[in-house]
Coordinates of C-alpha atoms in Angstrom, one line a residue:
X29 CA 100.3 118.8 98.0
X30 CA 97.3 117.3 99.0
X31 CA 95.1 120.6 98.6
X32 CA 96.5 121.0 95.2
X33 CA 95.7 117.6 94.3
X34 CA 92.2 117.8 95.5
X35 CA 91.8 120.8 94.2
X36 CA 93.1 119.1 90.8
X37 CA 90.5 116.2 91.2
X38 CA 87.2 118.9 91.9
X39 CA 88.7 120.7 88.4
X40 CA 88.5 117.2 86.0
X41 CA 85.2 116.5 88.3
X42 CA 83.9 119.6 87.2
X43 CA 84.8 119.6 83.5
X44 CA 83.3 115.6 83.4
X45 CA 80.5 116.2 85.0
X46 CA 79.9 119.6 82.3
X47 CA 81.1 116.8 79.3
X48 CA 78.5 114.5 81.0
X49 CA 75.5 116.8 81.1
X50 CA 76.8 118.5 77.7
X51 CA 76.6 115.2 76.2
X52 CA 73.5 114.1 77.0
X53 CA 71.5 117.1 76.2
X54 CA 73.2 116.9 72.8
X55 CA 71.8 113.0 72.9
X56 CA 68.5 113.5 73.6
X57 CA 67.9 116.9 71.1
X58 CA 69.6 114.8 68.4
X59 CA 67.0 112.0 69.1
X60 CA 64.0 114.1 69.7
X61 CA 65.3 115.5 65.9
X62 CA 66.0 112.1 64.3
X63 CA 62.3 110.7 65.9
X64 CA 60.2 113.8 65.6
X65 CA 61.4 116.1 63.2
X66 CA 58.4 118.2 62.7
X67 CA 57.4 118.6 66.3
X68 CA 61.0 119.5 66.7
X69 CA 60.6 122.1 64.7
X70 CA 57.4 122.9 66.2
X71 CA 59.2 123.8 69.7
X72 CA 61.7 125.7 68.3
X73 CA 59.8 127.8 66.1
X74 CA 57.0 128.3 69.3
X75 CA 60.6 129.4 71.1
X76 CA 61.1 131.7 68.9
X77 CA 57.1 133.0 69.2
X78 CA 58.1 133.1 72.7
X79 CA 61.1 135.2 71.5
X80 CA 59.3 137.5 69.8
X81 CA 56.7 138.1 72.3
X82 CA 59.0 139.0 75.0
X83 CA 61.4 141.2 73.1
X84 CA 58.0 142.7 72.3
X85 CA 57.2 143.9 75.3
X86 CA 60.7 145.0 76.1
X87 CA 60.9 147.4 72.9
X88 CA 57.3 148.5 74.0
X89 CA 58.3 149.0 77.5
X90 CA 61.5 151.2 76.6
X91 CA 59.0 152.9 74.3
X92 CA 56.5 154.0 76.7
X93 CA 58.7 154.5 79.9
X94 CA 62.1 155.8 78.8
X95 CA 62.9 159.1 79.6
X96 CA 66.1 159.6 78.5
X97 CA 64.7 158.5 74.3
X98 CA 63.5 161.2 71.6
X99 CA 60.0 161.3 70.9
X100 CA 60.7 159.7 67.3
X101 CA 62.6 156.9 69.3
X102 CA 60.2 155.9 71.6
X103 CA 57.9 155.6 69.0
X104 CA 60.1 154.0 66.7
X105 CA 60.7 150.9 69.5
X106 CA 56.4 150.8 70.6
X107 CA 56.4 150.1 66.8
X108 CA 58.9 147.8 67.0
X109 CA 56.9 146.0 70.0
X110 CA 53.7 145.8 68.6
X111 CA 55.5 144.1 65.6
X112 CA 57.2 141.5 67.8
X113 CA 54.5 140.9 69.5
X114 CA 51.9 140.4 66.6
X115 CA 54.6 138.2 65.0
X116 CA 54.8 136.3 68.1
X117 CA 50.8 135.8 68.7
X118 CA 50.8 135.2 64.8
X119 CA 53.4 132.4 65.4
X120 CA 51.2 130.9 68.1
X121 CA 48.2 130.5 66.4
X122 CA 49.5 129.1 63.1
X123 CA 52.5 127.2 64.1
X124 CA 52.7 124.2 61.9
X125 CA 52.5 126.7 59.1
X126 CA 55.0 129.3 60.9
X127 CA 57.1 126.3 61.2
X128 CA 57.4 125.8 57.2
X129 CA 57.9 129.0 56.3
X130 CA 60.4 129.6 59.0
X131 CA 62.3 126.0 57.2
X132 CA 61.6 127.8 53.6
X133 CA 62.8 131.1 55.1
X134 CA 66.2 128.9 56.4
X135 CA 66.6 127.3 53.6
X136 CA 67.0 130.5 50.9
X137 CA 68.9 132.5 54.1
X138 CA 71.8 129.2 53.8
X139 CA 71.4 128.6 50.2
X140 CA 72.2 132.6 49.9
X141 CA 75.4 132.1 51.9
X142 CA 76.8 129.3 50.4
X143 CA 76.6 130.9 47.4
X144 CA 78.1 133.9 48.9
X145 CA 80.8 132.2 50.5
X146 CA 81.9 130.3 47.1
X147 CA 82.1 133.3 44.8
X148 CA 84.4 134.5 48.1
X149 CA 86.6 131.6 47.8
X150 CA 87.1 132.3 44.4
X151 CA 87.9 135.9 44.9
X152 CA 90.3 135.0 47.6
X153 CA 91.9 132.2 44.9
X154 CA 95.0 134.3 44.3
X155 CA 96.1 133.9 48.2
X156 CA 95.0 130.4 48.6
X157 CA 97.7 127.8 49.7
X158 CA 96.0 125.1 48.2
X159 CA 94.4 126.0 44.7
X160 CA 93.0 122.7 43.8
X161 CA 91.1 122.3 47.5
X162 CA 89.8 126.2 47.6
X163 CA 88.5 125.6 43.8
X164 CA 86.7 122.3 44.8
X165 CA 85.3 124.4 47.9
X166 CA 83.6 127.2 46.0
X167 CA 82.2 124.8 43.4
X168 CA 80.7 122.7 46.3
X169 CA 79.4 126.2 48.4
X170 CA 78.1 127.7 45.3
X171 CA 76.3 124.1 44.0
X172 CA 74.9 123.3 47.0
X173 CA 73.6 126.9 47.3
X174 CA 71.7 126.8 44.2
X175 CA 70.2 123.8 45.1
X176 CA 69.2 124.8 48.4
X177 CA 67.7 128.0 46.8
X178 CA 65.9 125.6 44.2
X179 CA 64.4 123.6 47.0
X180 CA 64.6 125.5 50.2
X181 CA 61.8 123.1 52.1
X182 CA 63.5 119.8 51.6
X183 CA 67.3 121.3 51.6
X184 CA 66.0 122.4 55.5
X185 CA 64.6 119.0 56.0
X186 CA 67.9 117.4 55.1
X187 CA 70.1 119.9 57.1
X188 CA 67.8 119.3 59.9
X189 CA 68.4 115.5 60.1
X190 CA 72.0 116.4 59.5
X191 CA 71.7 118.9 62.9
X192 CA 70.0 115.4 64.4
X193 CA 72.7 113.4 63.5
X194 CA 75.3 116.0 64.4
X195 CA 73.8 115.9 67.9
X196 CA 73.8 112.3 68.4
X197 CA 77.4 111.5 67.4
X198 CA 78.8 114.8 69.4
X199 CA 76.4 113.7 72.4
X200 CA 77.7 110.3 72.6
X201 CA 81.4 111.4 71.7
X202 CA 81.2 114.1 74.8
X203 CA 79.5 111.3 77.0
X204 CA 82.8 109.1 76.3
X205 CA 84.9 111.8 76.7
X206 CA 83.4 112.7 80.5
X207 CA 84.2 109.4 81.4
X208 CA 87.6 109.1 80.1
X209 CA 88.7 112.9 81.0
X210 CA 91.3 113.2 83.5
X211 CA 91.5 109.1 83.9
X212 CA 95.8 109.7 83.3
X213 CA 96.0 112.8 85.0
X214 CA 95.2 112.0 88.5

């Protein structure tokens, strides 16, 4: 009984200490968002550079060495690397203007599905439980869509202080919860 029970206690250990760490990287992203937006978005768009460079070289490697891929295949992914790649290098050197269209580009890509998603809604109206709340729904998706695609730029600033935001409140919620897990159980 003993075993099982410290078995039982490494378990909860385990899943507070993942809450714990969980919850503090969620913190301190949401913070580095909230305090420094732009250079946020700076890192994430150079990890995607970095992204690009290495799949790259990957699609460039199966291209040259494979030799199980067609001719029109192998150059098909070299193409494909050089294309990543250039993107990547591209990235690099004009980042803070990689970094806006990237938040432009995010912007129409959500605006887009909202849209998409409230035209859905209403197609799907004849199955919904709850008229009333799948009507509100699509009006909402298919507003806030438009507007998005009307101002993509500051509709990604906004959703990316919302992300910030997000990430605070879930990183502090999970730091709570990693201390309070298991407290009843054992």
């Amino acid at each position: 009984m003993s075993t099982e029970s410290s078995v039982a206690k490494e378990a909860i250990n385990g899943v507070r200490t993942a809450l714990g760490i969980a919850g503090v990287l969620s913190l301190i992203v949401g913070i580095l968002i909230l305090v420094w937006p732009g250079r946020t978005a700076m890192v994430v768009t150079a990890i995607i550079a970095i992204y690009a460079i290495v799949g790259g070289l990957v699609y460039g490697g199966l291209g040259i060495f494979s030799k199980s891929m067609g001719g029109w295949s192998r150059v098909g992914h070299i193409i494909l690397g050089v294309v990543f790649i250039a993107a990547g290098i591209f990235a690099f050197f004009n980042l803070a203007a990689t970094t806006g269209w990237f938040a432009v580009f995010l912007g129409i890509l959500v605006g887009i599905m909202w849209i998409i998603e409230g035209v859905v809604s209403l197609t799907t109206l004849g199955d919904a439980a709850s008229k009333g709340w799948t009507i509100f729904f699509a009006i909402i998706s298919i507003v806030a869509g438009v507007v998005l695609l009307f101002s993509p730029l500051l509709g990604a600033v906004v959703l990316w202080w919302l992300l910030g935001i997000s990430l605070v409140v879930l990183g502090i919620i999970q730091i709570v919860r990693a201390f309070t897990f298991g407290k009843k159980s054992v």
